[in-house]
Amino acid sequence: MKSSRLSGFYKSTLTERQQQLALLQSDIDALARGGLDLKTANRLIENVVGLYALPFGIATNFQINGRDVLIPMVIEEPSVVAGASNAAKIAGAFTASADESRMIGQIQILDLRPSLRSGQALDEAQQKILSARGEILALANSLSKTVRVVDIETRLFRDSRVGAMLVLHLIFDTRDAMGANAINTACETIAPLIENITGGRVNLRILSNLADKRLARASCNVSKEKLGDEVARGIVEAQALAEIDPYRATTHNKGIMNGIDAVALATAQDWRSIEAGAHAYAARDGHYRALTKWDRDANGDLRGEIELPLAVGIVGGTIAAHPVAQIALKILGVTSAQELASVMAVVGLAQNLGALRALVSEGIQAGHMELHARKKELLATEPHRNTRK
Ligand code: MEV
């Protein structure tokens, strides 16, 4: 097992760092090019005129469920990679897990008319759908060999500004894929069947980004000796504010997402979907709160926990097409979407620990300003980089 404690990694030259990772020369070349070529980019989206590169760094010191893991991070913000690496060193070891890859596809049904017998349009349509469960699953499952529909659920909205509506949830097991394409295809395909069954009209047919059946969790214990008593206390005080004040919770969670998004970008995930899901989950009880918890145990040691939806994949469209995503997955050494989600939850927790530790002690500007100075130096030597036409 390769150690994630690459001593002096941050002091090494860029070439030395590449060597320490023991990458193939072809991987090093791909990283230097930003991975993607114009031809592939042109196939990924519309109206392509170029490529956009970001720094690809490695956070060190992570030990997750007893395994040393190097964390590839793609991000433009200084201090994030260093913050994660330092926090991972202080925390020592993390435990993490993730639910099976259960995703929700939504079908919105309107214009439901009650029969004379029941007079209850929504309840009647709900009953019909639940009775046709077998038929719905059979049709939905005829489309993909890998992504399966495992269950259905219904939600009734008796009163909306466009009238009553019934929403059918198809519950998918997307295994190692994020699953968006397969889910949307299945929802679109079964929509006519749902209209037949209910006599209503289907409007939306799309996945839900609130992937709350696909949660990832991580935790760590940090000894008060490593942090210092005052810092441990400060972190709990900061946490208390993030639990009651959405103004602070938003910034607290932004710091968590610094880490999670950076891994999402490195591995070519749909990071907007991860962001949307994370923030919706943070507000699940009607009040926007911190995604992490920090508390002290009887010893005074700090315990940290995180839980959030993480709809990620290790197979599928962009991930397969992007050479850097493949390199990132190789560096991570993950073999399933669940494992990737677990690692990302850990990175979010570590990033939060790093930010809080700095905030309650020296402040975050100290580290930041050093890197800003380096950036300024670069711009001064290459002034054309900063000129706009
Ligand atoms: C900056 O990108 C992230 C922080 O603001 C997070 C936090 O305040 O917890 C430092």
mmCIF file of C-alpha atoms and ligand atoms in Angstrom:
data_model
loop_
_atom_site.group_PDB
_atom_site.id
_atom_site.type_symbol
_atom_site.label_atom_id
_atom_site.label_comp_id
_atom_site.label_asym_id
_atom_site.label_seq_id
_atom_site.Cartn_x
_atom_site.Cartn_y
_atom_site.Cartn_z
ATOM 1 C CA MET A 1 0.000 0.000 0.000
ATOM 2 C CA LYS A 2 1.378 3.408 -1.009
ATOM 3 C CA SER A 3 1.660 5.881 1.859
ATOM 4 C CA SER A 4 -0.264 9.145 1.591
ATOM 5 C CA ARG A 5 2.362 10.823 3.768
ATOM 6 C CA LEU A 6 4.582 12.096 0.980
ATOM 7 C CA SER A 7 7.079 13.923 3.107
ATOM 8 C CA GLY A 8 8.150 17.321 1.793
ATOM 9 C CA PHE A 9 5.742 16.972 -1.154
ATOM 10 C CA TYR A 10 4.870 20.664 -1.042
ATOM 11 C CA LYS A 11 8.554 21.619 -1.096
ATOM 12 C CA SER A 12 9.374 19.409 -4.103
ATOM 13 C CA THR A 13 9.508 20.715 -7.649
ATOM 14 C CA LEU A 14 6.596 20.001 -9.944
ATOM 15 C CA THR A 15 8.627 17.325 -11.759
ATOM 16 C CA GLU A 16 9.661 15.681 -8.498
ATOM 17 C CA ARG A 17 6.020 15.560 -7.422
ATOM 18 C CA GLN A 18 5.029 13.859 -10.663
ATOM 19 C CA GLN A 19 7.795 11.307 -10.075
ATOM 20 C CA GLN A 20 6.674 10.686 -6.493
ATOM 21 C CA LEU A 21 3.230 9.723 -7.756
ATOM 22 C CA ALA A 22 4.841 7.059 -9.962
ATOM 23 C CA LEU A 23 2.602 7.958 -12.901
ATOM 24 C CA LEU A 24 3.089 6.689 -16.433
ATOM 25 C CA GLN A 25 4.794 9.137 -18.795
ATOM 26 C CA SER A 26 1.578 9.221 -20.842
ATOM 27 C CA ASP A 27 -0.362 10.286 -17.716
ATOM 28 C CA ILE A 28 2.194 13.019 -16.975
ATOM 29 C CA ASP A 29 1.868 14.250 -20.559
ATOM 30 C CA ALA A 30 -1.933 14.221 -20.317
ATOM 31 C CA LEU A 31 -1.805 16.193 -17.059
ATOM 32 C CA ALA A 32 0.516 18.764 -18.633
ATOM 33 C CA ARG A 33 -1.928 19.241 -21.524
ATOM 34 C CA GLY A 34 -4.956 19.487 -19.248
ATOM 35 C CA GLY A 35 -5.976 16.124 -20.625
ATOM 36 C CA LEU A 36 -8.735 17.056 -22.954
ATOM 37 C CA ASP A 37 -8.080 17.585 -26.657
ATOM 38 C CA LEU A 38 -10.177 19.887 -28.814
ATOM 39 C CA LYS A 39 -11.746 17.022 -30.749
ATOM 40 C CA THR A 40 -13.056 15.351 -27.594
ATOM 41 C CA ALA A 41 -14.173 18.697 -26.158
ATOM 42 C CA ASN A 42 -16.083 19.375 -29.354
ATOM 43 C CA ARG A 43 -18.003 16.142 -28.812
ATOM 44 C CA LEU A 44 -18.792 16.886 -25.162
ATOM 45 C CA ILE A 45 -20.672 20.187 -25.519
ATOM 46 C CA GLU A 46 -21.946 22.552 -28.204
ATOM 47 C CA ASN A 47 -20.287 25.527 -29.924
ATOM 48 C CA VAL A 48 -16.782 24.704 -28.632
ATOM 49 C CA VAL A 49 -14.090 27.266 -29.379
ATOM 50 C CA GLY A 50 -11.374 26.179 -26.936
ATOM 51 C CA LEU A 51 -10.371 24.594 -23.645
ATOM 52 C CA TYR A 52 -10.139 25.975 -20.103
ATOM 53 C CA ALA A 53 -7.482 24.663 -17.731
ATOM 54 C CA LEU A 54 -7.272 24.694 -13.924
ATOM 55 C CA PRO A 55 -4.498 23.561 -11.551
ATOM 56 C CA PHE A 56 -4.516 19.859 -10.635
ATOM 57 C CA GLY A 57 -2.983 19.255 -7.191
ATOM 58 C CA ILE A 58 -2.672 16.370 -4.747
ATOM 59 C CA ALA A 59 -3.721 16.512 -1.106
ATOM 60 C CA THR A 60 -1.626 14.235 1.075
ATOM 61 C CA ASN A 61 -1.876 12.541 4.497
ATOM 62 C CA PHE A 62 -5.346 11.005 4.085
ATOM 63 C CA GLN A 63 -6.032 7.676 5.748
ATOM 64 C CA ILE A 64 -9.584 6.480 5.087
ATOM 65 C CA ASN A 65 -10.995 3.249 6.526
ATOM 66 C CA GLY A 66 -7.426 2.089 7.114
ATOM 67 C CA ARG A 67 -6.263 2.829 3.548
ATOM 68 C CA ASP A 68 -3.836 5.586 2.600
ATOM 69 C CA VAL A 69 -5.365 7.723 -0.161
ATOM 70 C CA LEU A 70 -3.877 10.516 -2.245
ATOM 71 C CA ILE A 71 -6.526 13.058 -3.178
ATOM 72 C CA PRO A 72 -6.522 14.674 -6.628
ATOM 73 C CA MET A 73 -7.991 18.184 -6.463
ATOM 74 C CA VAL A 74 -8.755 20.603 -9.286
ATOM 75 C CA ILE A 75 -9.249 24.129 -8.001
ATOM 76 C CA GLU A 76 -8.115 27.695 -8.665
ATOM 77 C CA GLU A 77 -8.257 28.830 -5.008
ATOM 78 C CA PRO A 78 -4.995 28.985 -3.021
ATOM 79 C CA SER A 79 -4.766 27.218 0.364
ATOM 80 C CA VAL A 80 -7.445 24.579 -0.313
ATOM 81 C CA VAL A 81 -5.036 21.720 -1.129
ATOM 82 C CA ALA A 82 -2.691 22.719 1.707
ATOM 83 C CA GLY A 83 -5.640 23.135 4.094
ATOM 84 C CA ALA A 84 -6.956 19.632 3.320
ATOM 85 C CA SER A 85 -3.485 18.045 3.627
ATOM 86 C CA ASN A 86 -2.762 19.731 6.967
ATOM 87 C CA ALA A 87 -6.148 18.855 8.381
ATOM 88 C CA ALA A 88 -5.763 15.218 7.279
ATOM 89 C CA LYS A 89 -2.429 15.097 9.107
ATOM 90 C CA ILE A 90 -3.955 16.503 12.294
ATOM 91 C CA ALA A 91 -6.986 14.183 12.108
ATOM 92 C CA GLY A 92 -4.815 11.101 11.495
ATOM 93 C CA ALA A 93 -7.538 8.722 10.363
ATOM 94 C CA PHE A 94 -11.055 8.927 8.982
ATOM 95 C CA THR A 95 -13.929 6.479 8.861
ATOM 96 C CA ALA A 96 -16.368 6.774 5.975
ATOM 97 C CA SER A 97 -19.228 4.979 4.266
ATOM 98 C CA ALA A 98 -21.835 5.596 1.591
ATOM 99 C CA ASP A 99 -25.320 4.296 0.831
ATOM 100 C CA GLU A 100 -25.996 2.206 -2.247
ATOM 101 C CA SER A 101 -26.447 4.309 -5.381
ATOM 102 C CA ARG A 102 -30.173 5.015 -5.032
ATOM 103 C CA MET A 103 -31.373 7.900 -7.181
ATOM 104 C CA ILE A 104 -34.819 9.394 -7.696
ATOM 105 C CA GLY A 105 -36.484 10.124 -11.040
ATOM 106 C CA GLN A 106 -39.600 12.308 -10.901
ATOM 107 C CA ILE A 107 -42.708 12.192 -13.097
ATOM 108 C CA GLN A 108 -45.182 15.035 -12.543
ATOM 109 C CA ILE A 109 -48.826 14.152 -13.254
ATOM 110 C CA LEU A 110 -51.533 16.817 -13.578
ATOM 111 C CA ASP A 111 -55.136 17.164 -14.765
ATOM 112 C CA LEU A 112 -56.264 14.165 -12.732
ATOM 113 C CA ARG A 113 -60.042 13.744 -12.669
ATOM 114 C CA PRO A 114 -61.863 11.865 -9.881
ATOM 115 C CA SER A 115 -64.243 9.078 -10.748
ATOM 116 C CA LEU A 116 -67.800 9.640 -9.556
ATOM 117 C CA ARG A 117 -67.333 6.770 -7.108
ATOM 118 C CA SER A 118 -64.402 8.117 -5.084
ATOM 119 C CA GLY A 119 -64.327 11.849 -5.719
ATOM 120 C CA GLN A 120 -60.618 11.802 -4.735
ATOM 121 C CA ALA A 121 -58.577 12.238 -7.923
ATOM 122 C CA LEU A 122 -55.097 12.099 -6.362
ATOM 123 C CA ASP A 123 -55.710 9.130 -4.068
ATOM 124 C CA GLU A 124 -57.332 7.192 -6.875
ATOM 125 C CA ALA A 125 -54.440 7.839 -9.287
ATOM 126 C CA GLN A 126 -51.974 6.933 -6.543
ATOM 127 C CA GLN A 127 -53.733 3.608 -5.970
ATOM 128 C CA LYS A 128 -53.709 2.847 -9.706
ATOM 129 C CA ILE A 129 -49.989 3.566 -9.929
ATOM 130 C CA LEU A 130 -49.141 1.446 -6.900
ATOM 131 C CA SER A 131 -51.239 -1.440 -8.283
ATOM 132 C CA ALA A 132 -49.357 -1.216 -11.606
ATOM 133 C CA ARG A 133 -45.957 -1.328 -9.872
ATOM 134 C CA GLY A 134 -44.903 -4.543 -11.652
ATOM 135 C CA GLU A 135 -45.760 -3.195 -15.104
ATOM 136 C CA ILE A 136 -43.982 0.123 -14.444
ATOM 137 C CA LEU A 137 -40.813 -1.607 -13.172
ATOM 138 C CA ALA A 138 -40.823 -4.025 -16.117
ATOM 139 C CA LEU A 139 -40.981 -1.272 -18.731
ATOM 140 C CA ALA A 140 -38.451 0.963 -16.932
ATOM 141 C CA ASN A 141 -36.060 -1.963 -16.538
ATOM 142 C CA SER A 142 -36.238 -2.969 -20.185
ATOM 143 C CA LEU A 143 -34.043 0.025 -21.082
ATOM 144 C CA SER A 144 -30.683 -0.374 -19.329
ATOM 145 C CA LYS A 145 -28.701 -3.412 -18.276
ATOM 146 C CA THR A 146 -26.791 -1.615 -15.551
ATOM 147 C CA VAL A 147 -29.109 1.017 -14.085
ATOM 148 C CA ARG A 148 -32.153 -0.670 -12.476
ATOM 149 C CA VAL A 149 -35.436 0.677 -11.135
ATOM 150 C CA VAL A 150 -35.904 -1.004 -7.781
ATOM 151 C CA ASP A 151 -38.990 0.691 -6.391
ATOM 152 C CA ILE A 152 -41.626 3.372 -6.859
ATOM 153 C CA GLU A 153 -43.012 5.962 -4.442
ATOM 154 C CA THR A 154 -45.655 8.652 -4.786
ATOM 155 C CA ARG A 155 -45.981 12.177 -3.452
ATOM 156 C CA LEU A 156 -49.299 14.015 -3.354
ATOM 157 C CA PHE A 157 -49.498 17.792 -3.652
ATOM 158 C CA ARG A 158 -53.175 18.586 -3.104
ATOM 159 C CA ASP A 159 -52.774 22.298 -3.430
ATOM 160 C CA SER A 160 -50.405 24.160 -5.727
ATOM 161 C CA ARG A 161 -50.971 27.330 -7.724
ATOM 162 C CA VAL A 162 -51.657 25.186 -10.813
ATOM 163 C CA GLY A 163 -53.949 22.786 -8.974
ATOM 164 C CA ALA A 164 -53.444 19.324 -7.480
ATOM 165 C CA MET A 165 -50.628 17.099 -8.698
ATOM 166 C CA LEU A 166 -49.268 13.654 -8.126
ATOM 167 C CA VAL A 167 -45.542 13.020 -8.422
ATOM 168 C CA LEU A 168 -44.254 9.530 -9.105
ATOM 169 C CA HIS A 169 -40.759 8.741 -7.869
ATOM 170 C CA LEU A 170 -38.907 5.963 -9.615
ATOM 171 C CA ILE A 171 -36.145 4.727 -7.322
ATOM 172 C CA PHE A 172 -33.093 3.656 -9.309
ATOM 173 C CA ASP A 173 -29.999 1.722 -8.372
ATOM 174 C CA THR A 174 -27.370 3.335 -10.597
ATOM 175 C CA ARG A 175 -24.471 1.278 -9.153
ATOM 176 C CA ASP A 176 -21.168 2.823 -10.284
ATOM 177 C CA ALA A 177 -22.752 5.497 -12.476
ATOM 178 C CA MET A 178 -24.074 8.886 -11.436
ATOM 179 C CA GLY A 179 -26.990 7.792 -13.584
ATOM 180 C CA ALA A 180 -28.542 11.027 -14.903
ATOM 181 C CA ASN A 181 -28.858 9.879 -18.520
ATOM 182 C CA ALA A 182 -30.329 6.481 -17.762
ATOM 183 C CA ILE A 183 -32.760 7.998 -15.245
ATOM 184 C CA ASN A 184 -33.983 10.684 -17.630
ATOM 185 C CA THR A 185 -34.375 8.165 -20.454
ATOM 186 C CA ALA A 186 -36.410 5.839 -18.236
ATOM 187 C CA CYS A 187 -38.639 8.672 -16.982
ATOM 188 C CA GLU A 188 -39.328 9.849 -20.523
ATOM 189 C CA THR A 189 -39.998 6.327 -21.760
ATOM 190 C CA ILE A 190 -42.523 5.364 -19.116
ATOM 191 C CA ALA A 191 -44.404 8.704 -19.166
ATOM 192 C CA PRO A 192 -47.043 7.514 -21.715
ATOM 193 C CA LEU A 193 -47.669 4.390 -19.621
ATOM 194 C CA ILE A 194 -48.200 6.601 -16.555
ATOM 195 C CA GLU A 195 -50.702 8.739 -18.494
ATOM 196 C CA ASN A 196 -52.572 5.570 -19.492
ATOM 197 C CA ILE A 197 -52.653 4.246 -15.971
ATOM 198 C CA THR A 198 -53.768 7.485 -14.311
ATOM 199 C CA GLY A 199 -55.720 9.234 -17.083
ATOM 200 C CA GLY A 200 -53.716 12.363 -16.216
ATOM 201 C CA ARG A 201 -51.225 14.454 -18.152
ATOM 202 C CA VAL A 202 -47.457 14.116 -17.551
ATOM 203 C CA ASN A 203 -45.419 17.292 -17.506
ATOM 204 C CA LEU A 204 -41.896 16.925 -16.017
ATOM 205 C CA ARG A 205 -39.847 13.719 -16.435
ATOM 206 C CA ILE A 206 -36.440 14.232 -14.851
ATOM 207 C CA LEU A 207 -34.103 13.043 -12.079
ATOM 208 C CA SER A 208 -34.056 14.774 -8.684
ATOM 209 C CA ASN A 209 -30.747 16.259 -7.608
ATOM 210 C CA LEU A 210 -31.781 15.893 -3.988
ATOM 211 C CA ALA A 211 -30.138 12.474 -3.811
ATOM 212 C CA ASP A 212 -31.093 11.874 -0.181
ATOM 213 C CA LYS A 213 -31.160 8.101 -0.614
ATOM 214 C CA ARG A 214 -27.504 8.273 -1.616
ATOM 215 C CA LEU A 215 -25.847 9.758 1.462
ATOM 216 C CA ALA A 216 -22.173 9.598 2.284
ATOM 217 C CA ARG A 217 -20.823 9.935 5.817
ATOM 218 C CA ALA A 218 -17.437 10.470 7.367
ATOM 219 C CA SER A 219 -16.085 11.011 10.845
ATOM 220 C CA CYS A 220 -12.815 11.609 12.667
ATOM 221 C CA ASN A 221 -11.491 12.148 16.167
ATOM 222 C CA VAL A 222 -8.863 14.783 16.802
ATOM 223 C CA SER A 223 -6.977 14.729 20.078
ATOM 224 C CA LYS A 224 -6.974 17.993 21.994
ATOM 225 C CA GLU A 225 -3.186 17.714 22.317
ATOM 226 C CA LYS A 226 -2.832 17.985 18.547
ATOM 227 C CA LEU A 227 -5.188 20.940 18.244
ATOM 228 C CA GLY A 228 -4.675 22.730 21.516
ATOM 229 C CA ASP A 229 -7.476 23.250 23.992
ATOM 230 C CA GLU A 230 -8.300 26.775 22.840
ATOM 231 C CA VAL A 231 -8.534 25.813 19.179
ATOM 232 C CA ALA A 232 -10.784 22.838 19.993
ATOM 233 C CA ARG A 233 -13.044 25.140 21.982
ATOM 234 C CA GLY A 234 -13.026 27.743 19.192
ATOM 235 C CA ILE A 235 -14.053 25.122 16.635
ATOM 236 C CA VAL A 236 -17.059 24.061 18.722
ATOM 237 C CA GLU A 237 -18.024 27.730 19.148
ATOM 238 C CA ALA A 238 -17.751 28.283 15.374
ATOM 239 C CA GLN A 239 -19.823 25.153 14.795
ATOM 240 C CA ALA A 240 -22.527 26.413 17.154
ATOM 241 C CA LEU A 241 -22.941 29.539 15.035
ATOM 242 C CA ALA A 242 -23.133 27.522 11.796
ATOM 243 C CA GLU A 243 -25.958 25.479 13.343
ATOM 244 C CA ILE A 244 -28.167 28.484 14.066
ATOM 245 C CA ASP A 245 -27.167 31.170 11.565
ATOM 246 C CA PRO A 246 -27.634 30.651 7.801
ATOM 247 C CA TYR A 247 -25.203 33.528 7.112
ATOM 248 C CA ARG A 248 -22.415 31.556 8.782
ATOM 249 C CA ALA A 249 -23.708 28.115 7.687
ATOM 250 C CA THR A 250 -23.439 29.146 4.025
ATOM 251 C CA THR A 251 -19.759 30.077 4.409
ATOM 252 C CA HIS A 252 -19.072 27.011 6.577
ATOM 253 C CA ASN A 253 -20.607 24.790 3.863
ATOM 254 C CA LYS A 254 -18.825 26.696 1.080
ATOM 255 C CA GLY A 255 -15.557 25.705 2.746
ATOM 256 C CA ILE A 256 -16.686 22.052 2.834
ATOM 257 C CA MET A 257 -17.581 22.256 -0.865
ATOM 258 C CA ASN A 258 -14.118 23.693 -1.639
ATOM 259 C CA GLY A 259 -12.806 20.189 -1.015
ATOM 260 C CA ILE A 260 -15.700 18.192 -2.431
ATOM 261 C CA ASP A 261 -15.951 20.240 -5.637
ATOM 262 C CA ALA A 262 -12.202 20.003 -6.197
ATOM 263 C CA VAL A 263 -12.376 16.187 -6.169
ATOM 264 C CA ALA A 264 -15.567 16.341 -8.248
ATOM 265 C CA LEU A 265 -13.792 18.428 -10.882
ATOM 266 C CA ALA A 266 -10.715 16.193 -10.901
ATOM 267 C CA THR A 267 -12.897 13.125 -11.482
ATOM 268 C CA ALA A 268 -15.270 14.834 -13.994
ATOM 269 C CA GLN A 269 -18.408 14.664 -11.852
ATOM 270 C CA ASP A 270 -21.479 16.868 -12.343
ATOM 271 C CA TRP A 271 -20.443 19.251 -9.562
ATOM 272 C CA ARG A 272 -23.537 21.473 -9.990
ATOM 273 C CA SER A 273 -25.689 18.495 -9.109
ATOM 274 C CA ILE A 274 -23.531 17.766 -6.059
ATOM 275 C CA GLU A 275 -23.724 21.426 -4.986
ATOM 276 C CA ALA A 276 -27.509 21.617 -5.456
ATOM 277 C CA GLY A 277 -28.022 18.381 -3.504
ATOM 278 C CA ALA A 278 -25.691 19.388 -0.682
ATOM 279 C CA HIS A 279 -27.351 22.750 -0.051
ATOM 280 C CA ALA A 280 -30.883 21.337 -0.289
ATOM 281 C CA TYR A 281 -29.854 18.657 2.220
ATOM 282 C CA ALA A 282 -28.405 21.335 4.510
ATOM 283 C CA ALA A 283 -31.886 22.917 4.594
ATOM 284 C CA ARG A 284 -33.859 19.666 4.949
ATOM 285 C CA ASP A 285 -35.536 20.648 8.223
ATOM 286 C CA GLY A 286 -36.575 24.035 6.819
ATOM 287 C CA HIS A 287 -33.556 25.841 8.290
ATOM 288 C CA TYR A 288 -30.245 26.046 6.400
ATOM 289 C CA ARG A 289 -27.531 24.530 8.629
ATOM 290 C CA ALA A 290 -23.948 23.257 8.692
ATOM 291 C CA LEU A 291 -23.336 19.952 6.899
ATOM 292 C CA THR A 292 -20.792 18.953 9.558
ATOM 293 C CA LYS A 293 -20.933 18.550 13.334
ATOM 294 C CA TRP A 294 -18.047 19.235 15.696
ATOM 295 C CA ASP A 295 -18.229 18.363 19.365
ATOM 296 C CA ARG A 296 -15.885 17.543 22.215
ATOM 297 C CA ASP A 297 -16.009 14.237 24.082
ATOM 298 C CA ALA A 298 -15.522 13.701 27.804
ATOM 299 C CA ASN A 299 -11.746 13.801 27.236
ATOM 300 C CA GLY A 300 -11.937 17.166 25.524
ATOM 301 C CA ASP A 301 -10.994 15.616 22.158
ATOM 302 C CA LEU A 302 -12.793 16.849 19.093
ATOM 303 C CA ARG A 303 -15.133 14.611 17.107
ATOM 304 C CA GLY A 304 -16.184 15.618 13.619
ATOM 305 C CA GLU A 305 -18.933 14.194 11.421
ATOM 306 C CA ILE A 306 -20.347 14.960 8.005
ATOM 307 C CA GLU A 307 -23.332 13.616 6.098
ATOM 308 C CA LEU A 308 -24.498 14.746 2.661
ATOM 309 C CA PRO A 309 -25.869 13.383 -0.593
ATOM 310 C CA LEU A 310 -23.121 12.532 -3.075
ATOM 311 C CA ALA A 311 -24.364 11.414 -6.473
ATOM 312 C CA VAL A 312 -21.083 10.482 -8.122
ATOM 313 C CA GLY A 313 -19.907 7.873 -10.582
ATOM 314 C CA ILE A 314 -16.742 6.160 -11.736
ATOM 315 C CA VAL A 315 -18.170 5.143 -15.117
ATOM 316 C CA GLY A 316 -20.143 6.970 -17.774
ATOM 317 C CA GLY A 317 -19.941 9.668 -20.436
ATOM 318 C CA THR A 318 -17.617 12.473 -19.423
ATOM 319 C CA ILE A 319 -15.690 10.393 -16.887
ATOM 320 C CA ALA A 320 -14.740 7.882 -19.569
ATOM 321 C CA ALA A 321 -14.012 10.598 -22.144
ATOM 322 C CA HIS A 322 -11.760 12.752 -19.957
ATOM 323 C CA PRO A 323 -8.223 11.355 -19.624
ATOM 324 C CA VAL A 324 -7.532 13.427 -16.493
ATOM 325 C CA ALA A 325 -10.614 12.006 -14.784
ATOM 326 C CA GLN A 326 -9.234 8.529 -15.449
ATOM 327 C CA ILE A 327 -5.854 9.521 -13.992
ATOM 328 C CA ALA A 328 -7.576 11.051 -10.944
ATOM 329 C CA LEU A 329 -9.532 7.834 -10.325
ATOM 330 C CA LYS A 330 -6.316 5.839 -10.667
ATOM 331 C CA ILE A 331 -4.560 8.071 -8.115
ATOM 332 C CA LEU A 332 -7.510 7.686 -5.721
ATOM 333 C CA GLY A 333 -7.516 3.922 -6.200
ATOM 334 C CA VAL A 334 -11.308 3.754 -5.762
ATOM 335 C CA THR A 335 -13.164 0.830 -7.297
ATOM 336 C CA SER A 336 -16.805 1.872 -6.827
ATOM 337 C CA ALA A 337 -19.002 4.955 -6.808
ATOM 338 C CA GLN A 338 -19.706 4.312 -3.121
ATOM 339 C CA GLU A 339 -16.000 4.382 -2.350
ATOM 340 C CA LEU A 340 -15.558 7.627 -4.291
ATOM 341 C CA ALA A 341 -18.487 9.182 -2.388
ATOM 342 C CA SER A 342 -16.941 8.087 0.933
ATOM 343 C CA VAL A 343 -13.606 9.677 0.019
ATOM 344 C CA MET A 344 -15.329 12.903 -1.022
ATOM 345 C CA ALA A 345 -17.218 13.085 2.275
ATOM 346 C CA VAL A 346 -13.880 12.733 4.086
ATOM 347 C CA VAL A 347 -12.332 15.511 2.004
ATOM 348 C CA GLY A 348 -15.294 17.782 2.857
ATOM 349 C CA LEU A 349 -14.857 17.058 6.567
ATOM 350 C CA ALA A 350 -11.087 17.604 6.450
ATOM 351 C CA GLN A 351 -11.486 20.828 4.482
ATOM 352 C CA ASN A 352 -13.919 22.089 7.100
ATOM 353 C CA LEU A 353 -11.523 21.148 9.926
ATOM 354 C CA GLY A 354 -8.677 22.951 8.149
ATOM 355 C CA ALA A 355 -10.761 26.099 7.606
ATOM 356 C CA LEU A 356 -12.142 26.174 11.164
ATOM 357 C CA ARG A 357 -8.730 25.530 12.711
ATOM 358 C CA ALA A 358 -7.241 28.436 10.780
ATOM 359 C CA LEU A 359 -10.228 30.717 11.377
ATOM 360 C CA VAL A 360 -10.164 30.292 15.163
ATOM 361 C CA SER A 361 -6.383 30.652 15.418
ATOM 362 C CA GLU A 362 -4.175 32.667 13.041
ATOM 363 C CA GLY A 363 -7.018 33.471 10.567
ATOM 364 C CA ILE A 364 -7.107 32.299 6.967
ATOM 365 C CA GLN A 365 -5.435 35.306 5.425
ATOM 366 C CA ALA A 366 -1.900 34.376 6.552
ATOM 367 C CA GLY A 367 -1.651 31.339 4.238
ATOM 368 C CA HIS A 368 -3.739 32.969 1.545
ATOM 369 C CA MET A 369 -1.599 36.083 1.292
ATOM 370 C CA GLU A 370 1.611 34.118 0.797
ATOM 371 C CA LEU A 371 0.106 32.467 -2.278
ATOM 372 C CA HIS A 372 -1.426 35.710 -3.512
ATOM 373 C CA ALA A 373 2.070 37.197 -3.374
ATOM 374 C CA ARG A 374 3.318 34.345 -5.586
ATOM 375 C CA LYS A 375 0.507 35.009 -8.049
ATOM 376 C CA LYS A 376 1.298 38.735 -8.133
ATOM 377 C CA GLU A 377 4.971 37.968 -8.743
ATOM 378 C CA LEU A 378 3.977 35.812 -11.719
ATOM 379 C CA LEU A 379 1.725 38.502 -13.158
ATOM 380 C CA ALA A 380 4.473 41.093 -12.743
ATOM 381 C CA THR A 381 6.967 38.977 -14.708
ATOM 382 C CA GLU A 382 4.398 38.132 -17.381
ATOM 383 C CA PRO A 383 2.253 41.280 -17.585
ATOM 384 C CA HIS A 384 0.500 40.225 -20.816
ATOM 385 C CA ARG A 385 -1.411 37.641 -18.793
ATOM 386 C CA ASN A 386 -3.285 40.426 -17.086
ATOM 387 C CA THR A 387 -4.210 42.625 -20.023
ATOM 388 C CA ARG A 388 -7.670 42.756 -21.495
ATOM 389 C CA LYS A 389 -8.410 43.900 -24.993
HETATM 390 C C1 MEV B 1 -12.932 30.095 1.829
HETATM 391 O O1 MEV B 1 -12.947 29.646 0.499
HETATM 392 C C2 MEV B 1 -13.626 29.118 2.740
HETATM 393 C C3 MEV B 1 -13.823 29.596 4.185
HETATM 394 O O2 MEV B 1 -14.504 30.849 4.201
HETATM 395 C C4 MEV B 1 -14.650 28.537 4.892
HETATM 396 C C5 MEV B 1 -15.106 28.925 6.272
HETATM 397 O O3 MEV B 1 -15.251 30.134 6.571
HETATM 398 O O4 MEV B 1 -15.396 27.993 7.047
HETATM 399 C C6 MEV B 1 -12.503 29.794 4.891
#
